[in-house]
Amino acid sequence: MRQKVRLFYYKYRCVFLPAVILIWAKTCFSYFIDFDLGVKGWYQHFILLINPMAGTIFLLALSLFAKNAKRGHRYLLGLYILSTLFLYANVLYYREFTDFLTFSTILGASSIFVGGENFITGTIALMNWYDLFYWVDVPFLFMLLRKRNSPLAEADERMFFSKPTGRKALICSLVIFLINLGLAEISRPMLLTRTFDRNYIVKYLGIPAFAVYDGVQTLKSAAFSSVPEKGDLEEVLAYVSGNHAAPNRKMFGLAKGRNLIMIHMESIQQFLIDYNYTDNEGRQWEVLPFLNELYHSPDSISFSNLFTQVGQGKSSDAELMMETSLFGLHRGAAFVKNADNTYYALPHILRCKAGYTSAAFHGNSGSFWNRNDMYQHLGYEYFFDAGDFMLTEENSTEYGLKDKLFFKQSVRYFEHLQQPFYAKFITLSNHYPFPYDENNDSFPQADTSDDSVNGYFATSNYTDQALEEFFNYLKSAGIYENSIIVLYGDHYGISDSRNKTLAPLLGRDEDSWTEFDDAQMKRVPLIIHIPGYGKGFESDIYAGQIDVLPTLLHLLGIDTQPYILMGQDLLSAGKKEIVVFRNGDIITPDYSFIGDNVYDSRTGDMIDDDNEVIYNEMEVLREQAKEQLTISDLILETDLLHYYQPIGLTPVNPDDFDYSRDFQRLKEAAYRAGAKNTSIYYQNNLLSTSILYQTNAPEQQSSAKP
Ligand code: GP9
Ligand code: MN
């Protein structure tokens, strides 16, 4: 027997097989350590273990076709490093986004990672010490392949690096893939045709197969994305009119004619509302004292069950939903992929229907998420980005100007807007990895094993302080009373993979934490603050960001019937209580359909899967959700709004807005208005109101560019 083994070894020793085994082992390591794929039972575990095989053999087998072993070894090493790099990039991406890399994300990366510095520091923050495991074998393989006269190299020369072996390896990978696919189909029928969730494809077929699948999908959408087919517009219009929820008469026009100030609060989650952090000495720290007061104010309509529905486009998806009532894409970001589409968005509707001036303010570079392009198409007349502010090393973070300075420096431009205006402010200090800021350390760091969880409360509190300062300014400059101020959290700060670390701080046991709990964490605050209203309330309606636009338009007295919107007015009696996530999961006040499982929304208990009545009922709702997502995708992918002009609106002309001349254009508008000038600056007798702005920011000596 020993002899036989020896003979076998001498005959088949080669570099190819250990290379395959090592990549397989690293992938399995990542499945268990880094990715949370929701694998259940021995059958799914078995599939998980075999799924990296086919793709790995296929890729590395390409090196076997080389002319000779020497060249083949070089190719093998190259492909080996490529596989490792691809796996590792997915690991890092997953740690932040709980998702896998897609071609669209990779292609759109330049707009996300402007300024290499953001990218490098953000990436380093995602690394762990045990990541060495992903790379430690590469130098060994390199050394092994350099030894040209080793027995391994000799065997490779003799029989492995040849076309017939290459062909055999490819066939072998194909057979393994078919077996893998067959086993996967048994566990999850129509895996490739039906799924909305990337997790499933990786769980059943592995990362390389997912990359191929995603590549095919991307090519398909590139090839078929141009124009709507006959009947598409009718289908969409029929859906929209069937989905329309008539406005609540008592609320319609409640804020008519007021300035609209929208505040996009980076990474603020609903669980922070009324939350106190308790430190090791037992002291309580209220994270959001100002927002809590605002949330419970009699002038506020606040929502306790409003969920973020963003996809890979994160912040930009939240903006898209808030301003167009369309969902982000299944893959990539519409802000990047569909920036040149026609939109009838909030700034444009307000301009056409009620003469509003519109401006967006953000302390990061305008190219991030391709905002400078997209905003023109959304109809923003002005966009003040990092280039319009004074950024110093001291007053900015990785993503741009710190919130307190951002609001303060914005005033210089803000006060020149003609009223009524729609102004949007996007905060950024509370962005992952929530770094400790020694200049702003009035709130303690939490004490868990994860630095980003530890910093989250302090950076959220910093944003809260910045908001309070901004509100104080609005009051002292006389803008507050005549405005409606809308604040929303854009998406999670603490990603699913970190929720278990957070659990004890929420009084929860990390071991009992489930995917249902992850879904609950997708609640974000929405506060509609109408100074002087006095009849505010907290609504517990189940809804999502997609529903905000029709709500706001109705409050501003604008009929939404002519528009193509996916959401429904949150204040309407006809609002359906269903939250649709981008991956097709749904939540209703009664049940939550997360992945393959249905949960009781009130208790979090999983419903037995032999309870056909509930499963069938939820399956029907999921189909409806899927229809809504498909309609929204169709609109974006075919640029459908280009073929539909709602009554009372003309299409946006993006070339009207030259953001490089914002300040001059503001002054030109003031000049044109003459005595009818309605800007705050004009009303303040041509004196800047900046002087009224009080901030305790230690970095405040920096000021806006003249
Ligand atoms: C930065 C910002 C962050 O400009 O809006 O976007 P996100 O990473 O949250 O999608
Ligand atoms: Mn964001």
Short mmCIF file of N, CA and C in Angstrom, two decimals, residues 60-155:
data_model
loop_
_atom_site.label_atom_id
_atom_site.label_comp_id
_atom_site.label_asym_id
_atom_site.label_seq_id
_atom_site.Cartn_x
_atom_site.Cartn_y
_atom_site.Cartn_z
N LEU A 60 -7.26 28.22 -12.89
CA LEU A 60 -5.85 27.83 -12.84
C LEU A 60 -5.48 26.92 -14.02
N ALA A 61 -6.46 26.18 -14.54
CA ALA A 61 -6.19 25.26 -15.66
C ALA A 61 -5.75 26.02 -16.91
N LEU A 62 -6.09 27.29 -16.97
CA LEU A 62 -5.68 28.06 -18.16
C LEU A 62 -4.15 28.08 -18.29
N SER A 63 -3.47 27.98 -17.14
CA SER A 63 -2.00 28.00 -17.18
C SER A 63 -1.44 26.72 -17.80
N LEU A 64 -2.21 25.64 -17.75
CA LEU A 64 -1.71 24.35 -18.26
C LEU A 64 -1.53 24.38 -19.78
N PHE A 65 -2.16 25.32 -20.43
CA PHE A 65 -2.06 25.40 -21.89
C PHE A 65 -0.78 26.11 -22.35
N ALA A 66 0.05 26.51 -21.41
CA ALA A 66 1.28 27.23 -21.79
C ALA A 66 2.20 26.32 -22.58
N LYS A 67 3.12 26.96 -23.33
CA LYS A 67 4.02 26.20 -24.21
C LYS A 67 4.90 25.24 -23.43
N ASN A 68 5.42 25.69 -22.31
CA ASN A 68 6.27 24.80 -21.51
C ASN A 68 6.02 25.08 -20.03
N ALA A 69 6.59 24.22 -19.20
CA ALA A 69 6.30 24.33 -17.76
C ALA A 69 6.79 25.64 -17.19
N LYS A 70 7.91 26.13 -17.69
CA LYS A 70 8.47 27.36 -17.14
C LYS A 70 7.47 28.52 -17.31
N ARG A 71 6.99 28.64 -18.54
CA ARG A 71 6.02 29.69 -18.81
C ARG A 71 4.71 29.41 -18.05
N GLY A 72 4.31 28.12 -18.04
CA GLY A 72 3.09 27.72 -17.33
C GLY A 72 3.14 28.11 -15.87
N HIS A 73 4.31 27.93 -15.26
CA HIS A 73 4.45 28.29 -13.84
C HIS A 73 4.23 29.78 -13.65
N ARG A 74 4.72 30.55 -14.59
CA ARG A 74 4.53 32.01 -14.47
C ARG A 74 3.04 32.36 -14.55
N TYR A 75 2.37 31.74 -15.53
CA TYR A 75 0.92 32.01 -15.66
C TYR A 75 0.18 31.55 -14.40
N LEU A 76 0.61 30.37 -13.94
CA LEU A 76 -0.07 29.81 -12.75
C LEU A 76 0.05 30.78 -11.58
N LEU A 77 1.25 31.28 -11.37
CA LEU A 77 1.45 32.22 -10.27
C LEU A 77 0.58 33.48 -10.46
N GLY A 78 0.55 33.97 -11.70
CA GLY A 78 -0.27 35.15 -11.99
C GLY A 78 -1.74 34.89 -11.69
N LEU A 79 -2.24 33.75 -12.15
CA LEU A 79 -3.66 33.43 -11.93
C LEU A 79 -3.94 33.20 -10.45
N TYR A 80 -2.95 32.63 -9.78
CA TYR A 80 -3.09 32.36 -8.35
C TYR A 80 -3.22 33.67 -7.57
N ILE A 81 -2.35 34.62 -7.92
CA ILE A 81 -2.41 35.93 -7.23
C ILE A 81 -3.73 36.63 -7.56
N LEU A 82 -4.14 36.50 -8.81
CA LEU A 82 -5.40 37.12 -9.22
C LEU A 82 -6.58 36.55 -8.41
N SER A 83 -6.61 35.21 -8.29
CA SER A 83 -7.70 34.58 -7.51
C SER A 83 -7.68 35.07 -6.08
N THR A 84 -6.47 35.13 -5.50
CA THR A 84 -6.37 35.54 -4.10
C THR A 84 -6.83 37.00 -3.95
N LEU A 85 -6.39 37.82 -4.89
CA LEU A 85 -6.75 39.23 -4.84
C LEU A 85 -8.26 39.42 -4.95
N PHE A 86 -8.85 38.67 -5.84
CA PHE A 86 -10.30 38.77 -6.05
C PHE A 86 -11.06 38.34 -4.79
N LEU A 87 -10.58 37.23 -4.21
CA LEU A 87 -11.22 36.75 -2.98
C LEU A 87 -11.07 37.80 -1.87
N TYR A 88 -9.85 38.32 -1.74
CA TYR A 88 -9.58 39.25 -0.65
C TYR A 88 -10.35 40.57 -0.83
N ALA A 89 -10.44 41.02 -2.08
CA ALA A 89 -11.20 42.25 -2.35
C ALA A 89 -12.66 42.03 -1.95
N ASN A 90 -13.19 40.85 -2.22
CA ASN A 90 -14.56 40.54 -1.82
C ASN A 90 -14.70 40.52 -0.30
N VAL A 91 -13.69 39.97 0.36
CA VAL A 91 -13.73 39.91 1.83
C VAL A 91 -13.81 41.33 2.40
N LEU A 92 -12.92 42.20 1.91
CA LEU A 92 -12.90 43.58 2.44
C LEU A 92 -14.21 44.30 2.13
N TYR A 93 -14.70 44.11 0.91
CA TYR A 93 -15.93 44.77 0.51
C TYR A 93 -17.10 44.29 1.37
N TYR A 94 -17.10 42.99 1.62
CA TYR A 94 -18.19 42.40 2.41
C TYR A 94 -18.18 42.95 3.84
N ARG A 95 -16.97 43.12 4.38
CA ARG A 95 -16.90 43.61 5.77
C ARG A 95 -17.59 44.95 5.92
N GLU A 96 -17.56 45.76 4.89
CA GLU A 96 -18.22 47.06 4.99
C GLU A 96 -19.66 47.02 4.47
N PHE A 97 -19.86 46.34 3.34
CA PHE A 97 -21.17 46.47 2.68
C PHE A 97 -22.08 45.25 2.84
N THR A 98 -21.57 44.19 3.47
CA THR A 98 -22.31 42.94 3.58
C THR A 98 -22.82 42.51 2.20
N ASP A 99 -21.97 42.56 1.24
CA ASP A 99 -22.36 42.24 -0.12
C ASP A 99 -21.10 41.86 -0.91
N PHE A 100 -21.31 41.35 -2.12
CA PHE A 100 -20.16 40.94 -2.93
C PHE A 100 -19.90 41.96 -4.03
N LEU A 101 -18.66 41.97 -4.47
CA LEU A 101 -18.29 42.90 -5.53
C LEU A 101 -19.01 42.54 -6.82
N THR A 102 -19.50 43.54 -7.51
CA THR A 102 -20.08 43.29 -8.82
C THR A 102 -19.30 44.13 -9.83
N PHE A 103 -19.48 43.84 -11.10
CA PHE A 103 -18.78 44.61 -12.12
C PHE A 103 -19.14 46.09 -12.01
N SER A 104 -20.42 46.34 -11.76
CA SER A 104 -20.84 47.74 -11.66
C SER A 104 -20.15 48.45 -10.51
N THR A 105 -20.00 47.75 -9.38
CA THR A 105 -19.32 48.41 -8.25
C THR A 105 -17.88 48.67 -8.62
N ILE A 106 -17.25 47.70 -9.29
CA ILE A 106 -15.84 47.88 -9.63
C ILE A 106 -15.71 49.02 -10.64
N LEU A 107 -16.58 49.03 -11.64
CA LEU A 107 -16.49 50.09 -12.65
C LEU A 107 -16.85 51.45 -12.06
N GLY A 108 -17.77 51.46 -11.13
CA GLY A 108 -18.19 52.73 -10.53
C GLY A 108 -17.27 53.16 -9.40
N ALA A 109 -16.25 52.34 -9.11
CA ALA A 109 -15.40 52.60 -7.94
C ALA A 109 -14.73 53.96 -8.02
N SER A 110 -14.40 54.42 -9.22
CA SER A 110 -13.68 55.69 -9.31
C SER A 110 -14.52 56.82 -8.72
N SER A 111 -15.84 56.71 -8.81
CA SER A 111 -16.64 57.80 -8.27
C SER A 111 -16.84 57.66 -6.76
N ILE A 112 -16.60 56.45 -6.25
CA ILE A 112 -16.78 56.28 -4.81
C ILE A 112 -15.48 56.63 -4.09
N PHE A 113 -14.39 56.29 -4.74
CA PHE A 113 -13.12 56.43 -4.05
C PHE A 113 -12.30 57.61 -4.58
N VAL A 114 -12.96 58.72 -4.81
CA VAL A 114 -12.21 59.88 -5.27
C VAL A 114 -11.15 60.23 -4.25
N GLY A 115 -10.01 60.64 -4.71
CA GLY A 115 -8.93 60.98 -3.78
C GLY A 115 -8.47 59.69 -3.19
N GLY A 116 -7.35 59.14 -3.68
CA GLY A 116 -6.86 57.84 -3.25
C GLY A 116 -6.80 57.70 -1.73
N GLU A 117 -6.69 58.84 -1.05
CA GLU A 117 -6.51 58.80 0.39
C GLU A 117 -7.70 58.15 1.09
N ASN A 118 -8.92 58.58 0.71
CA ASN A 118 -10.13 57.97 1.26
C ASN A 118 -10.08 56.48 1.11
N PHE A 119 -9.73 56.09 -0.09
CA PHE A 119 -9.75 54.68 -0.44
C PHE A 119 -8.75 53.91 0.41
N ILE A 120 -7.54 54.46 0.50
CA ILE A 120 -6.50 53.72 1.22
C ILE A 120 -6.83 53.63 2.71
N THR A 121 -7.18 54.76 3.33
CA THR A 121 -7.46 54.70 4.77
C THR A 121 -8.70 53.86 5.06
N GLY A 122 -9.71 53.99 4.20
CA GLY A 122 -10.93 53.19 4.39
C GLY A 122 -10.62 51.71 4.29
N THR A 123 -9.76 51.34 3.33
CA THR A 123 -9.44 49.93 3.13
C THR A 123 -8.62 49.40 4.30
N ILE A 124 -7.66 50.19 4.74
CA ILE A 124 -6.82 49.72 5.86
C ILE A 124 -7.69 49.47 7.09
N ALA A 125 -8.66 50.34 7.30
CA ALA A 125 -9.52 50.18 8.47
C ALA A 125 -10.31 48.87 8.43
N LEU A 126 -10.46 48.32 7.24
CA LEU A 126 -11.24 47.08 7.11
C LEU A 126 -10.39 45.82 7.31
N MET A 127 -9.07 46.01 7.42
CA MET A 127 -8.20 44.83 7.50
C MET A 127 -8.11 44.26 8.91
N ASN A 128 -7.86 42.97 8.98
CA ASN A 128 -7.70 42.29 10.27
C ASN A 128 -6.34 41.59 10.30
N TRP A 129 -5.87 41.26 11.48
CA TRP A 129 -4.56 40.59 11.56
C TRP A 129 -4.59 39.24 10.85
N TYR A 130 -5.73 38.52 10.95
CA TYR A 130 -5.75 37.17 10.38
C TYR A 130 -5.85 37.17 8.85
N ASP A 131 -5.89 38.37 8.27
CA ASP A 131 -5.90 38.45 6.81
C ASP A 131 -4.61 37.90 6.23
N LEU A 132 -3.58 37.82 7.07
CA LEU A 132 -2.31 37.22 6.65
C LEU A 132 -2.55 35.85 6.02
N PHE A 133 -3.54 35.17 6.57
CA PHE A 133 -3.84 33.82 6.08
C PHE A 133 -4.15 33.82 4.58
N TYR A 134 -4.74 34.92 4.10
CA TYR A 134 -5.10 34.97 2.68
C TYR A 134 -3.85 35.12 1.79
N TRP A 135 -2.78 35.58 2.38
CA TRP A 135 -1.61 35.93 1.55
C TRP A 135 -0.35 35.13 1.84
N VAL A 136 -0.33 34.48 3.01
CA VAL A 136 0.93 33.88 3.46
C VAL A 136 1.48 32.82 2.47
N ASP A 137 0.60 32.17 1.75
CA ASP A 137 1.03 31.11 0.83
C ASP A 137 1.65 31.63 -0.47
N VAL A 138 1.36 32.90 -0.79
CA VAL A 138 1.82 33.40 -2.09
C VAL A 138 3.35 33.38 -2.20
N PRO A 139 4.09 33.92 -1.20
CA PRO A 139 5.56 33.85 -1.33
C PRO A 139 6.07 32.41 -1.40
N PHE A 140 5.40 31.48 -0.68
CA PHE A 140 5.85 30.07 -0.72
C PHE A 140 5.70 29.51 -2.13
N LEU A 141 4.56 29.79 -2.71
CA LEU A 141 4.33 29.28 -4.07
C LEU A 141 5.37 29.88 -5.02
N PHE A 142 5.66 31.15 -4.78
CA PHE A 142 6.65 31.83 -5.61
C PHE A 142 8.01 31.12 -5.52
N MET A 143 8.42 30.82 -4.29
CA MET A 143 9.72 30.14 -4.08
C MET A 143 9.70 28.77 -4.75
N LEU A 144 8.61 28.07 -4.56
CA LEU A 144 8.49 26.71 -5.09
C LEU A 144 8.64 26.72 -6.61
N LEU A 145 8.00 27.70 -7.22
CA LEU A 145 8.03 27.75 -8.68
C LEU A 145 9.36 28.26 -9.22
N ARG A 146 10.11 28.94 -8.36
CA ARG A 146 11.42 29.44 -8.82
C ARG A 146 12.43 28.31 -8.93
N LYS A 147 12.25 27.28 -8.14
CA LYS A 147 13.20 26.14 -8.15
C LYS A 147 12.98 25.34 -9.41
N ARG A 148 13.79 25.56 -10.35
CA ARG A 148 13.53 24.94 -11.65
C ARG A 148 13.87 23.45 -11.70
N ASN A 149 14.80 23.00 -10.81
CA ASN A 149 15.17 21.59 -10.91
C ASN A 149 14.54 20.72 -9.82
N SER A 150 13.45 21.21 -9.20
CA SER A 150 12.81 20.40 -8.16
C SER A 150 12.04 19.25 -8.80
N PRO A 151 11.77 18.17 -8.04
CA PRO A 151 11.00 17.05 -8.60
C PRO A 151 9.63 17.49 -9.09
N LEU A 152 9.06 18.49 -8.39
CA LEU A 152 7.73 18.97 -8.82
C LEU A 152 7.81 19.58 -10.22
N ALA A 153 8.83 20.40 -10.39
CA ALA A 153 8.98 21.06 -11.69
C ALA A 153 9.22 20.02 -12.78
N GLU A 154 9.94 19.00 -12.40
CA GLU A 154 10.26 17.95 -13.38
C GLU A 154 8.97 17.24 -13.83
N ALA A 155 8.10 16.91 -12.85
CA ALA A 155 6.84 16.23 -13.20
C ALA A 155 5.95 17.14 -14.04
#
